[in-house]
XYZ file of C-alpha atoms in Angstrom:
666
model
C 19.940 36.906 -5.714
C 18.250 33.991 -3.945
C 17.716 30.428 -5.093
C 14.068 31.314 -5.283
C 14.959 33.841 -7.978
C 17.208 31.834 -10.259
C 18.712 28.406 -10.516
C 19.995 28.742 -14.032
C 23.605 29.288 -13.066
C 23.717 26.329 -10.758
C 22.435 24.114 -13.521
C 25.770 24.862 -15.133
C 27.602 22.514 -12.848
C 28.494 20.526 -15.922
C 30.673 23.449 -16.953
C 34.384 23.442 -16.118
C 34.937 26.622 -14.125
C 38.487 25.886 -13.040
C 41.089 23.173 -13.138
C 40.615 20.381 -10.632
C 43.199 18.281 -8.864
C 43.005 14.489 -8.879
C 41.922 12.814 -5.663
C 44.688 11.509 -3.448
C 44.922 9.607 -0.178
C 44.576 11.634 2.997
C 44.498 10.473 6.638
C 42.482 12.743 8.914
C 44.328 13.309 12.186
C 41.143 13.950 14.204
C 39.321 10.758 13.218
C 41.972 8.447 11.789
C 39.819 7.970 8.679
C 41.634 7.404 5.380
C 39.942 9.451 2.655
C 40.402 10.050 -1.027
C 40.712 13.839 -1.032
C 40.346 16.490 -3.724
C 40.923 20.239 -3.279
C 39.829 22.808 -5.830
C 41.529 26.114 -6.614
C 39.256 28.000 -4.193
C 40.637 25.960 -1.304
C 37.533 23.806 -0.723
C 38.348 20.156 -0.012
C 36.031 17.216 -0.645
C 36.940 13.860 0.915
C 35.305 10.470 0.631
C 35.649 7.022 2.256
C 33.719 3.910 1.173
C 33.206 0.370 2.518
C 35.378 -2.355 1.000
C 32.457 -3.993 -0.846
C 31.086 -0.771 -2.375
C 29.826 -1.411 -5.897
C 26.938 -0.580 -8.203
C 25.172 -3.812 -7.258
C 23.611 -2.550 -4.033
C 23.309 0.692 -2.008
C 26.021 1.483 0.519
C 26.892 4.156 3.071
C 29.721 6.671 2.663
C 31.740 8.911 4.977
C 32.266 12.440 3.683
C 34.390 15.314 4.868
C 34.086 18.842 3.497
C 36.598 21.529 4.543
C 36.162 25.142 3.397
C 37.509 28.606 4.326
C 35.254 30.585 6.663
C 35.039 33.217 3.935
C 32.652 30.858 2.134
C 28.970 31.505 2.766
C 28.149 27.948 1.723
C 29.640 25.100 -0.309
C 27.823 22.251 -2.096
C 28.657 18.743 -3.311
C 26.479 17.388 -6.155
C 26.712 13.611 -6.161
C 25.556 12.915 -9.696
C 27.846 15.366 -11.433
C 24.955 17.714 -12.226
C 22.564 19.716 -10.131
C 19.124 18.386 -11.016
C 17.667 15.071 -9.826
C 20.763 14.213 -7.781
C 21.411 14.440 -4.034
C 23.138 17.630 -2.873
C 25.176 18.098 0.294
C 25.226 21.783 1.239
C 27.423 22.909 4.174
C 28.042 26.231 5.931
C 29.498 27.527 9.188
C 27.361 28.262 12.231
C 29.200 29.472 15.313
C 31.764 26.860 16.345
C 30.251 24.047 14.287
C 29.167 23.279 10.731
C 25.607 22.730 9.489
C 24.636 20.400 6.649
C 21.524 20.476 4.485
C 20.376 17.601 2.281
C 18.840 19.029 -0.884
C 17.719 18.122 -4.400
C 17.055 20.501 -7.288
C 14.149 19.665 -9.582
C 14.105 22.789 -11.753
C 14.320 26.561 -11.683
C 13.271 27.003 -8.084
C 14.555 26.426 -4.577
C 16.162 22.990 -4.133
C 13.799 20.956 -2.020
C 14.792 19.135 1.129
C 15.970 15.671 0.073
C 14.812 13.225 2.730
C 16.235 9.996 1.306
C 19.781 10.945 2.352
C 20.408 10.604 6.089
C 23.464 12.093 7.782
C 25.097 11.188 11.085
C 27.607 13.839 12.157
C 30.937 12.326 13.261
C 33.876 13.506 15.318
C 35.883 16.276 13.673
C 32.968 18.531 12.730
C 33.865 22.060 13.807
C 34.579 25.680 12.858
C 37.711 27.659 13.792
C 39.100 31.037 12.827
C 40.082 29.930 9.331
C 37.980 26.936 8.211
C 34.780 25.014 8.862
C 34.689 21.235 8.515
C 31.900 18.649 8.328
C 32.559 14.945 8.820
C 29.490 12.732 8.473
C 28.260 9.237 7.696
C 25.700 9.426 4.894
C 23.069 6.850 3.974
C 21.534 7.607 0.584
C 24.248 9.826 -0.881
C 25.601 7.093 -3.159
C 22.164 5.891 -4.358
C 19.176 7.766 -5.722
C 16.439 7.441 -8.372
C 17.205 9.103 -11.685
C 14.851 11.360 -13.668
C 12.785 8.347 -14.787
C 12.611 6.893 -11.288
C 15.139 4.124 -11.950
C 17.515 3.317 -9.062
C 21.068 4.631 -9.555
C 24.060 3.622 -7.451
C 27.620 4.927 -7.777
C 30.043 2.215 -8.875
C 32.456 2.007 -5.949
C 35.005 0.134 -8.048
C 35.696 2.924 -10.567
C 35.923 6.695 -10.864
C 33.033 9.135 -10.599
C 32.439 12.696 -11.725
C 31.249 15.004 -8.955
C 30.261 18.661 -9.134
C 30.686 21.527 -6.713
C 29.368 25.024 -6.164
C 30.014 27.739 -3.593
C 29.077 31.275 -2.638
C 30.744 33.825 -0.353
C 27.332 35.203 0.644
C 26.146 33.763 3.994
C 22.909 31.809 4.175
C 19.854 33.579 5.543
C 19.439 31.482 8.703
C 22.640 29.616 9.626
C 20.919 27.634 12.368
C 18.161 26.361 10.061
C 19.069 23.465 7.752
C 16.108 24.331 5.494
C 17.064 27.992 4.993
C 17.275 29.776 1.653
C 20.634 30.916 0.323
C 22.105 32.949 -2.508
C 23.103 31.774 -5.949
C 26.630 30.408 -6.403
C 29.737 32.417 -7.182
C 31.509 29.547 -8.929
C 30.822 26.044 -10.166
C 32.906 23.158 -11.427
C 33.512 19.438 -11.256
C 36.223 16.922 -10.513
C 36.929 13.220 -10.893
C 37.139 11.128 -7.727
C 38.750 7.688 -7.491
C 36.073 5.651 -5.679
C 37.995 2.392 -5.894
C 40.892 3.880 -3.942
C 38.439 5.281 -1.357
C 37.324 1.806 -0.274
C 38.617 0.409 3.007
C 38.177 -2.669 5.199
C 38.151 -0.367 8.240
C 35.068 1.536 7.137
C 32.759 -0.068 9.707
C 35.050 0.979 12.578
C 35.143 4.601 11.396
C 31.392 5.183 11.406
C 29.198 5.425 14.468
C 27.745 2.197 15.788
C 24.367 1.624 14.213
C 22.207 -1.437 14.654
C 22.125 -3.642 11.575
C 18.930 -3.507 9.510
C 16.319 -6.007 10.654
C 16.668 -9.438 9.125
C 12.956 -9.848 8.443
C 9.910 -7.755 7.721
C 6.381 -8.301 9.018
C 4.037 -7.414 6.150
C 0.502 -6.540 7.283
C -2.535 -5.852 5.132
C -4.755 -4.728 7.982
C -8.183 -5.072 6.398
C -11.534 -4.371 8.017
C -12.662 -8.023 7.810
C -9.364 -9.912 7.876
C -5.672 -9.261 8.470
C -3.249 -10.738 5.966
C 0.100 -11.270 7.686
C 3.412 -12.952 6.964
C 7.168 -12.540 7.294
C 9.557 -11.625 4.483
C 13.339 -11.908 4.397
C 15.781 -10.889 1.673
C 15.453 -14.200 -0.138
C 12.147 -15.723 0.996
C 8.568 -14.872 1.871
C 6.132 -16.860 4.004
C 2.640 -17.663 2.825
C 0.283 -15.110 4.358
C -2.098 -16.037 7.143
C -5.643 -14.706 6.843
C -6.752 -13.676 10.333
C -10.208 -12.396 11.350
C -9.754 -8.787 12.411
C -12.295 -8.743 15.190
C -13.072 -9.681 18.760
C -16.176 -11.877 19.072
C -18.378 -12.690 22.033
C -20.491 -15.812 21.706
C -23.936 -16.332 23.187
C -22.432 -18.172 26.158
C -20.363 -15.083 27.048
C -16.992 -16.447 25.964
C -14.718 -14.023 24.114
C -12.611 -14.952 21.083
C -9.798 -12.742 19.752
C -8.800 -12.880 16.081
C -7.772 -16.418 15.059
C -9.316 -17.851 18.239
C -12.662 -17.484 16.453
C -11.964 -20.837 14.781
C -12.602 -22.417 18.209
C -16.125 -21.018 18.411
C -18.809 -23.626 17.710
C -21.950 -21.457 17.921
C -22.175 -18.134 16.113
C -25.868 -17.677 16.759
C -26.391 -14.127 18.087
C -22.623 -13.602 18.280
C -21.456 -10.010 18.747
C -18.418 -8.636 16.929
C -16.141 -5.746 17.772
C -14.100 -4.540 14.808
C -11.261 -1.987 15.120
C -11.562 -0.846 11.474
C -14.481 1.280 10.333
C -14.895 2.640 6.793
C -11.430 1.301 5.991
C -9.561 3.121 8.779
C -8.268 1.945 12.146
C -10.388 3.895 14.633
C -10.246 1.632 17.687
C -6.616 1.091 18.648
C -7.592 -0.533 21.929
C -9.149 -3.446 20.049
C -6.490 -3.430 17.307
C -3.721 -3.562 19.905
C -5.326 -6.572 21.572
C -5.547 -8.364 18.216
C -1.953 -7.595 17.199
C -0.631 -8.685 20.579
C -2.588 -11.931 20.401
C -1.303 -12.752 16.905
C 2.245 -11.351 16.868
C 3.597 -10.310 20.265
C 2.411 -12.669 23.003
C 4.532 -15.648 24.030
C 2.072 -18.058 22.405
C 1.333 -15.896 19.363
C 1.023 -17.913 16.120
C 3.412 -15.515 14.328
C 5.482 -14.251 17.212
C 8.109 -11.600 16.565
C 10.329 -9.270 18.563
C 9.416 -5.716 17.458
C 12.889 -4.460 18.380
C 14.317 -6.773 15.704
C 11.512 -6.560 13.117
C 10.574 -4.106 10.399
C 6.854 -3.482 9.843
C 5.340 -2.838 6.428
C 1.719 -1.742 6.802
C -0.862 -1.225 4.045
C -3.365 1.611 4.359
C -6.305 2.735 2.192
C -5.736 5.609 -0.257
C -6.351 9.176 0.916
C -6.232 8.263 4.579
C -6.789 11.058 7.098
C -3.545 12.607 8.462
C -4.757 12.437 12.068
C -5.380 8.694 11.746
C -2.004 8.212 10.059
C -0.313 10.038 12.927
C -2.072 7.847 15.482
C -0.902 4.770 13.608
C 2.721 5.940 13.455
C 2.679 6.725 17.148
C 1.319 3.295 18.048
C 3.850 1.474 15.868
C 6.905 3.167 17.372
C 5.865 4.240 20.861
C 3.488 1.449 21.861
C 4.821 -1.586 19.986
C 8.428 -0.434 19.501
C 9.121 -1.738 15.982
C 12.698 -0.969 14.973
C 11.761 0.097 11.443
C 8.505 0.852 9.678
C 6.904 1.800 6.383
C 3.259 2.700 5.861
C 2.097 2.796 2.261
C -1.109 2.824 0.204
C -2.447 -0.647 -0.502
C -3.125 0.257 -4.141
C 0.584 0.895 -4.707
C 1.484 -2.545 -3.345
C -0.616 -4.180 -6.063
C 1.628 -2.582 -8.693
C 4.520 -4.787 -7.530
C 3.400 -7.738 -9.639
C 4.267 -8.760 -13.173
C 0.909 -7.642 -14.529
C 1.833 -8.126 -18.164
C 2.380 -11.825 -17.512
C -0.883 -11.873 -15.592
C -2.942 -10.424 -18.429
C -1.747 -13.065 -20.865
C -4.523 -15.296 -19.547
C -7.401 -15.138 -22.087
C -10.651 -13.733 -20.717
C -13.407 -16.211 -19.919
C -16.451 -16.786 -22.053
C -19.313 -15.186 -20.122
C -22.101 -17.599 -19.231
C -25.508 -17.161 -20.761
C -27.690 -14.742 -18.833
C -30.565 -17.196 -19.283
C -28.910 -19.610 -16.892
C -27.651 -17.860 -13.767
C -24.544 -19.697 -12.567
C -24.446 -21.398 -9.225
C -21.901 -20.008 -6.765
C -18.648 -21.972 -7.076
C -16.652 -23.497 -4.261
C -13.836 -22.742 -4.611
C -14.277 -19.790 -6.992
C -13.276 -20.326 -10.631
C -9.872 -19.244 -11.841
C -10.655 -18.915 -15.546
C -11.271 -15.193 -15.098
C -8.218 -14.737 -12.935
C -4.570 -14.115 -13.546
C -2.061 -16.934 -12.957
C -1.919 -18.209 -9.394
C 1.720 -17.315 -8.918
C 3.649 -14.406 -10.345
C 7.361 -13.657 -10.043
C 8.600 -10.956 -7.718
C 9.462 -7.743 -9.531
C 12.021 -5.058 -8.717
C 10.113 -2.206 -10.349
C 6.406 -1.388 -10.119
C 4.108 -1.643 -13.094
C 4.096 1.585 -15.107
C 0.300 1.982 -15.198
C -2.480 0.053 -13.508
C -6.065 0.916 -12.613
C -6.813 -0.861 -9.364
C -10.367 -1.670 -8.329
C -10.510 -2.795 -4.705
C -13.917 -3.937 -3.474
C -13.539 -5.032 0.121
C -15.448 -5.215 3.367
C -15.717 -1.478 4.108
C -15.890 0.175 0.703
C -14.971 0.002 -2.968
C -12.245 2.208 -4.423
C -10.918 2.968 -7.897
C -7.259 4.019 -7.812
C -5.036 4.828 -10.809
C -1.425 3.936 -10.025
C 1.458 5.453 -11.994
C 4.989 4.106 -11.457
C 4.024 2.603 -8.133
C 2.319 5.732 -6.760
C -1.431 6.373 -6.492
C -2.697 9.436 -8.341
C -4.600 10.749 -5.340
C -6.806 13.375 -7.061
C -8.195 10.615 -9.284
C -9.087 8.199 -6.479
C -12.823 7.497 -6.314
C -14.687 5.740 -3.524
C -18.041 3.983 -3.260
C -19.374 3.441 0.258
C -20.638 -0.021 -0.610
C -18.612 -3.004 0.525
C -19.110 -6.452 1.942
C -20.391 -5.126 5.251
C -22.981 -2.907 3.579
C -24.220 -5.789 1.408
C -24.466 -8.113 4.410
C -26.416 -5.564 6.428
C -28.816 -4.907 3.573
C -29.358 -8.618 2.994
C -30.057 -8.962 6.718
C -32.710 -6.287 6.452
C -34.358 -7.890 3.419
C -34.409 -11.388 4.952
C -35.825 -10.036 8.211
C -38.721 -8.507 6.262
C -39.391 -11.508 4.021
C -38.435 -14.554 6.103
C -36.951 -14.795 9.602
C -35.695 -12.085 11.925
C -31.960 -12.185 11.143
C -30.948 -8.871 12.686
C -28.773 -10.575 15.313
C -27.383 -13.165 12.898
C -25.069 -11.095 10.703
C -22.384 -13.810 10.779
C -24.804 -16.343 9.323
C -26.129 -13.841 6.783
C -22.575 -13.024 5.682
C -21.909 -16.717 5.037
C -25.190 -16.913 3.134
C -24.232 -13.925 0.995
C -20.839 -15.411 0.115
C -22.298 -18.817 -0.724
C -25.499 -17.950 -2.590
C -25.273 -14.466 -4.131
C -24.063 -13.699 -7.642
C -23.829 -10.755 -10.029
C -26.439 -10.962 -12.752
C -25.302 -10.605 -16.347
C -28.846 -9.649 -17.383
C -30.518 -8.037 -14.409
C -33.904 -7.394 -16.052
C -34.200 -10.980 -17.322
C -33.331 -12.490 -13.947
C -35.758 -10.140 -12.237
C -38.522 -11.179 -14.651
C -37.925 -14.890 -14.041
C -37.937 -14.475 -10.270
C -41.082 -12.300 -10.208
C -43.992 -13.801 -8.347
C -46.601 -12.123 -10.509
C -49.540 -9.857 -9.802
C -51.656 -10.324 -6.702
C -53.145 -13.795 -6.587
C -50.983 -14.978 -9.462
C -48.289 -17.626 -9.303
C -46.174 -17.532 -12.430
C -44.661 -20.767 -13.678
C -41.101 -19.478 -13.505
C -41.743 -18.487 -9.895
C -43.157 -21.875 -8.908
C -40.291 -23.733 -10.551
C -37.646 -21.337 -9.311
C -36.813 -20.157 -12.813
C -33.226 -21.290 -12.437
C -32.716 -18.511 -9.886
C -34.173 -19.790 -6.611
C -31.963 -21.685 -4.176
C -32.675 -23.199 -0.791
C -30.328 -22.247 2.014
C -30.350 -24.581 5.003
C -29.468 -22.574 8.089
C -26.903 -24.002 10.526
C -28.200 -25.292 13.841
C -24.679 -25.429 15.391
C -25.313 -28.980 16.565
C -25.366 -31.117 13.444
C -24.295 -28.324 11.068
C -21.877 -25.519 11.858
C -22.296 -23.894 8.443
C -25.241 -23.319 6.177
C -25.755 -25.358 3.021
C -26.895 -24.166 -0.425
C -28.943 -26.650 -2.400
C -31.108 -26.567 -5.478
C -34.622 -25.306 -5.038
C -37.184 -28.115 -4.734
C -40.787 -26.915 -5.168
C -42.105 -30.070 -3.487
C -40.303 -29.154 -0.261
C -40.926 -25.438 -0.480
C -43.529 -25.090 2.257
C -42.987 -25.754 5.902
C -46.120 -27.961 5.991
C -44.612 -30.234 3.343
C -41.323 -30.410 5.232
C -43.243 -31.435 8.357
C -45.014 -34.137 6.341
C -41.771 -35.743 5.241
C -40.178 -35.484 8.663
C -37.701 -32.689 7.989
C -38.923 -30.246 10.618
C -35.423 -29.993 12.111
C -34.257 -27.937 9.133
C -34.699 -24.186 8.912
C -34.680 -23.374 5.220
C -34.678 -19.996 3.488
C -35.651 -19.883 -0.154
C -33.560 -17.198 -1.812
C -34.886 -15.752 -5.046
C -34.072 -12.270 -6.308
C -32.070 -11.634 -3.122
C -29.303 -13.622 -4.761
C -28.587 -11.011 -7.413
C -30.251 -7.799 -6.217
C -27.870 -7.497 -3.252
C -24.586 -7.522 -5.286
C -26.334 -5.297 -7.851
C -25.871 -2.436 -5.374
C -22.199 -2.328 -6.365
C -23.277 -1.371 -9.879
C -26.446 0.608 -9.123
C -26.516 1.929 -5.535
C -29.298 4.307 -6.581
C -31.660 1.294 -6.506
C -31.960 1.850 -2.749
C -31.724 5.644 -2.852
C -27.959 6.114 -2.415
C -26.737 9.277 -4.102
C -23.521 7.720 -5.325
C -22.488 6.459 -8.767
C -22.005 2.759 -9.355
C -18.627 1.110 -9.815
C -18.481 1.429 -13.656
C -19.317 5.133 -13.403
C -16.617 5.561 -10.766
C -14.092 4.254 -13.289
C -15.286 6.872 -15.780
C -15.081 9.655 -13.183
C -11.577 8.600 -12.172
C -10.296 8.632 -15.755
C -11.991 11.938 -16.549
C -9.843 13.596 -13.891
C -6.674 12.435 -15.697
C -5.009 13.433 -18.987
C -6.422 11.529 -21.948
C -2.974 10.190 -22.723
C -3.154 7.935 -19.667
C -6.530 6.416 -20.536
C -5.376 3.663 -22.933
C -2.750 2.355 -20.522
C -5.135 2.342 -17.574
C -8.067 0.767 -19.443
C -5.785 -1.988 -20.713
C -4.510 -2.773 -17.203
C -7.484 -2.971 -14.848
C -6.762 -5.199 -11.870
C -9.560 -6.210 -9.502
C -8.921 -7.271 -5.910
C -11.019 -7.574 -2.762
C -13.453 -10.173 -1.497
C -16.462 -8.861 -3.425
C -14.751 -9.716 -6.709
C -15.357 -13.390 -5.821
C -19.056 -13.020 -6.612
C -19.912 -15.217 -9.581
C -20.299 -13.034 -12.678
C -18.609 -9.979 -11.152
C -15.701 -9.822 -13.616
C -17.590 -10.309 -16.921
C -20.339 -7.910 -15.816
C -17.865 -5.220 -14.774
C -15.871 -5.572 -17.984
C -19.000 -5.308 -20.096
C -20.238 -2.244 -18.181
C -16.891 -0.475 -18.588
C -16.765 -1.286 -22.309
C -20.168 0.319 -22.805
C -18.877 3.610 -21.422
C -15.902 4.018 -23.758
C -15.489 4.093 -27.559
C -15.336 0.773 -29.364
C -11.705 1.281 -30.358
C -10.623 1.394 -26.698
C -9.047 -1.809 -25.426
C -10.485 -2.773 -22.042
C -8.581 -5.532 -20.277
C -9.768 -6.522 -16.848
C -8.547 -9.371 -14.655
C -9.166 -10.571 -11.152
C -6.140 -11.530 -9.091
C -5.748 -15.273 -8.473
C -6.370 -14.653 -4.800
C -7.956 -11.206 -4.576
C -7.925 -11.355 -0.781
C -4.131 -11.732 -0.434
C -2.960 -9.972 -3.603
C -2.196 -6.729 -1.767
C -0.120 -8.635 0.769
C 1.822 -10.408 -1.982
C 2.599 -7.058 -3.617
C 3.760 -5.716 -0.259
C 6.014 -8.754 0.119
C 7.559 -7.968 -3.279
C 8.098 -4.365 -2.198
C 9.765 -5.530 1.029
C 12.320 -7.399 -1.096
C 13.001 -4.349 -3.289
C 16.679 -3.383 -3.457
C 15.975 0.153 -2.217
C 13.293 -0.614 0.354
C 15.767 0.024 3.188
C 15.924 3.705 2.211
C 12.133 3.897 2.136
C 11.553 2.656 5.689
C 11.962 4.853 8.763
C 13.805 3.657 11.848
C 12.655 4.266 15.384
C 15.699 6.466 15.991
C 14.818 8.630 12.980
C 11.245 8.958 14.204
C 12.437 10.069 17.633
C 14.885 12.537 16.085
C 12.723 14.093 13.343
C 9.161 13.579 14.591
C 5.856 12.610 13.044
C 5.566 15.472 10.525
C 8.877 14.532 8.903
C 7.825 10.882 8.814
C 4.539 11.791 7.096
C 6.403 13.752 4.397
C 8.804 10.881 3.775
C 6.015 8.299 3.483
C 4.096 10.650 1.212
C 7.073 10.883 -1.149
C 7.334 7.107 -1.588
C 9.946 5.094 -3.451
C 11.633 6.838 -6.324
C 10.876 10.381 -5.174
């Protein structure tokens, strides 16, 4: 009978099958390692050595030794005292050596490969005519997440109950560590003295391994900007916001990333961006930017990749081929010693959201008086500016991320995105800027080569209308030949935008609409011909309206509120209340005036009145993902989540993709 047929008997590892001996000290002649050793009545010996500071406070490595008669087909060590949701070490003979397999049983089916436990085979692993023996250093055997995902670590200062199982039937493929094997012949458990297994000589017994990197470079590699900063065990830098582009000015000079701040004339500037539609597609340009910012001798945030861990945020549901390219660049091109790539939505769960949502929602302004764009943006509809680092992700959060490339709705459960429920709208900051450029080129000046200026104009002057029909009525010119009063006076909507000339002004200026200076002839009369002024009317609110109603321009995609509905409809109804009560909004587009109250009102309309809808914008929606990643980098078990360069070279890209896909707590 195979594991694939039944696991019921192995779940009985709690059951006492035979008397067990107490663990006692044993010195291995081959290695010189001092173990605490326990031998059961079947002649299988389980030995354990721990570092001197082993305790339940933090994860630690262990050295194990399993010795069994060659008559055994396989033997297993269950670290949690029971079979399910605990690491398993399964060992069998193969020729003149012994093979190990790291497993975990989740139910009545084949134990899956458990990738969070890493083994390094040590001297003394062999098979002779009577016994086979495995000696190995294990990282992840003494620590694992329990059934609820909470971190569990064996207390190295006390005793622990372990379980065993064995079968005399050989495994199907002895040379394959992922083979299937038969059900056990016997099960049982014993008590091991962990305190007596500790030793000051532990570090000299294991193989030499480089210490974990002392700091982590956290990167939120966005399409418009990179958010970057270093994190250590007890501190985190403030993130730098770096333009993620290479620009060429009209004079032919090229600026890379943060060098753009030195450019004085953005008229007709050309931009090369390595990220398209949220994904890194141009590694040649991205490599040049990373080297300029992090690797060159004069880099503003210089680091040595061989001594630095990289934590990289990626959009949800990224393409496997692009993920593989990224992994290859990180290890083979840049040579980072350790690396973790995770979904950006999950990083946002590593905040104390319940403390954040204690801020009362703002009173929405009257739709009869469209608000002027703030500088800086208001914080009354945001969560507190600083939140404490957390060691566990928020249980449930519905993340809305409206950035430069696109807008996504991602439900996150226990720090992991629910991928089938992710919804995406192909409208982001870039799309809005390009559409505003098109509208202005038709109505005013030809701005097709001035996307940088138009983007600044969009950020400074546009807002989300709380009453779209009313604002449209007040900005309407009237029928042919008619000039309505609200149009002539601006109706509280019109604003003048003074374009930069890059001599006296490097940035445009928004000012109140003045009907007396509206025409160019009048400006000439008062001697203001040096100013190029655009009068913005319904452009101010019709452009951001595309986030809510993309069908206004013929896009066959639902708006953002409908995306929220679609996302929730793909989930069990039991999750709806928790997600609706914890909606977090990040991304640069959330800085539009009126975005938060309008979105909250639109979502409320689509659900019953008794549903609680709580929605908050992060204090800094641009860097919130980075801050969550910094909290994750300080997590007690983050070391087991990251992959080292040696592991990548040993196991390959497919193994790395499976490990990253499992995430923390799997």
